[in-house]
Coordinates of C-alpha atoms in Angstrom, one line a residue:
M250 CA 21.6 -9.0 6.3
R251 CA 18.0 -7.8 6.3
P252 CA 16.7 -5.7 3.5
R253 CA 15.7 -2.2 4.5
K254 CA 12.2 -1.2 4.3
R255 CA 11.8 1.7 1.8
R256 CA 9.4 4.5 2.6
L257 CA 6.9 5.7 0.0
R258 CA 7.8 9.2 -0.8
S259 CA 6.6 9.6 -4.4
P260 CA 3.1 10.9 -3.7
E261 CA 4.4 13.5 -1.3
G262 CA 7.1 14.6 -3.8
I263 CA 4.6 14.8 -6.7
A264 CA 2.1 16.7 -4.6
A265 CA 4.6 19.1 -3.1
T266 CA 7.0 19.8 -5.9
G267 CA 5.6 18.4 -9.2
N268 CA 8.6 16.1 -9.4
P269 CA 8.9 13.7 -11.1
L270 CA 5.4 14.5 -12.5
D271 CA 3.1 17.5 -12.3
P272 CA -0.1 16.6 -10.5
P273 CA -2.7 15.4 -11.2
A274 CA -0.8 12.2 -12.0
V275 CA -1.2 8.5 -12.0
V276 CA 1.8 6.3 -11.3
V277 CA 1.6 2.6 -12.3
S278 CA 4.3 0.1 -11.4
G279 CA 4.6 -3.7 -11.6
G280 CA 6.9 -6.4 -10.3
E281 CA 6.7 -8.8 -7.4
T282 CA 6.3 -7.1 -4.1
T283 CA 8.3 -8.7 -1.2
V284 CA 8.3 -8.4 2.5
T285 CA 10.4 -9.6 5.4
V286 CA 8.3 -11.4 7.9
D287 CA 9.3 -10.9 11.5
G288 CA 5.9 -10.8 13.2
D289 CA 3.0 -13.2 13.8
G290 CA 0.3 -11.3 12.1
V291 CA -1.6 -12.1 8.9
G292 CA -1.1 -10.3 5.6
G293 CA 0.6 -10.3 2.2
P294 CA 3.2 -8.2 0.5
N295 CA 0.7 -6.0 -1.4
Q296 CA -1.3 -5.4 1.7
E297 CA 1.8 -4.4 3.6
F298 CA 2.8 -2.1 0.7
A299 CA -0.6 -0.4 0.9
L300 CA -0.5 -0.2 4.7
S301 CA 3.0 1.4 4.5
A302 CA 1.7 3.9 2.0
A303 CA -1.3 4.7 4.3
V304 CA 1.0 5.3 7.2
E305 CA 3.2 7.5 5.2
L306 CA 0.3 9.5 3.8
A307 CA -1.3 9.9 7.2
G308 CA 1.9 11.1 8.7
S309 CA 2.7 13.6 6.0
D310 CA 2.1 17.3 5.9
D311 CA 3.0 17.4 2.2
A312 CA 0.9 14.6 0.7
A313 CA -2.4 15.7 -1.1
P314 CA -5.2 14.5 1.2
E315 CA -7.0 12.8 -1.7
T316 CA -3.9 10.7 -2.8
V317 CA -4.9 7.0 -3.2
V318 CA -2.6 4.0 -3.4
A319 CA -3.7 0.5 -4.5
A320 CA -1.5 -2.6 -4.5
V321 CA -2.9 -6.0 -5.8
D322 CA -1.7 -9.4 -6.9
T323 CA -3.1 -10.3 -10.3
D324 CA -3.7 -13.9 -9.2
G325 CA -6.1 -12.7 -6.6
V326 CA -4.1 -14.1 -3.7
D327 CA -1.8 -11.9 -1.6
G328 CA 0.2 -14.0 0.9
P329 CA -1.7 -16.6 2.9
T330 CA -5.0 -14.6 2.8
D331 CA -8.2 -14.4 0.8
A332 CA -7.3 -10.8 -0.2
A333 CA -5.7 -9.7 -3.5
G334 CA -4.4 -6.5 -2.0
A335 CA -5.7 -3.2 -0.6
I336 CA -6.6 0.3 -1.5
V337 CA -5.8 3.2 0.9
D338 CA -5.5 6.9 1.5
G339 CA -4.2 9.1 4.3
E340 CA -7.3 8.5 6.3
T341 CA -7.4 4.7 6.2
V342 CA -5.5 4.0 9.4
A343 CA -4.0 6.0 12.3
V344 CA -0.2 6.3 12.1
R345 CA 0.4 4.5 15.4
E346 CA -2.1 1.7 14.6
G347 CA -0.5 1.2 11.2
R348 CA 3.0 1.1 12.4
H349 CA 2.1 -1.4 15.1
A350 CA 0.5 -3.6 12.4
L351 CA 3.5 -3.3 10.1
A352 CA 5.8 -4.3 13.0
D353 CA 3.8 -7.5 13.5
N354 CA 3.2 -8.1 9.7
D355 CA -0.5 -7.9 10.5
A356 CA -1.7 -5.8 7.5
T357 CA -4.9 -7.9 6.8
T358 CA -6.3 -7.3 10.3
V359 CA -6.0 -3.5 10.3
L360 CA -6.9 -3.1 6.6
G361 CA -9.9 -5.4 6.9
A362 CA -11.2 -3.3 9.9
A363 CA -10.8 -0.2 7.7
D364 CA -12.7 -1.9 4.8
A365 CA -9.6 -1.4 2.6
V366 CA -8.9 -5.0 1.5
I367 CA -9.5 -5.9 -2.1
T368 CA -10.9 -9.4 -2.6
T369 CA -11.3 -10.9 -6.0
S370 CA -11.0 -14.7 -5.4
P371 CA -8.3 -16.6 -7.4
T372 CA -8.2 -15.3 -11.0
G373 CA -6.4 -18.2 -12.6
T374 CA -3.6 -16.0 -13.9
N375 CA -0.4 -14.7 -12.3
V376 CA 0.9 -11.9 -14.5
N377 CA 2.4 -9.6 -11.8
D378 CA 1.8 -7.5 -8.8
L379 CA 0.4 -4.1 -9.7
R380 CA 0.6 -0.8 -7.8
V381 CA -1.3 2.3 -8.7
V382 CA -0.8 5.7 -7.1
V383 CA -3.3 8.5 -7.9
V384 CA -2.1 12.0 -6.9
P385 CA -4.7 14.7 -7.4
E386 CA -4.1 18.3 -8.3
P387 CA -3.2 20.3 -5.1

């Protein structure tokens, strides 16, 4: 049984309803990010999380346009790439292009083309994966 992909809705909910937090707000979360690999593309779990967020933000009428999402691995290596993760907003990628890249697990290619990849080089530590969502005041 394959795990379901979960859609990022928190920034939309925060911006539209003030639930669970009144904007402006910063949401920080940690924990290992995982992904099911079905495609032949290049990427890592944090880049795929960021790309998923970019697609959701781009396709949303409710998300604040200045919402920013970052996902990084503290060891500086996200999957089999030189990237640590990515930082995105609703204008990083077109919805169709992002969905195609997600279907092929090819986040690095599309995020790299958008200059959204975060590269740090290996840090020598592996504390956790980190995600930060910044939701501005509407």
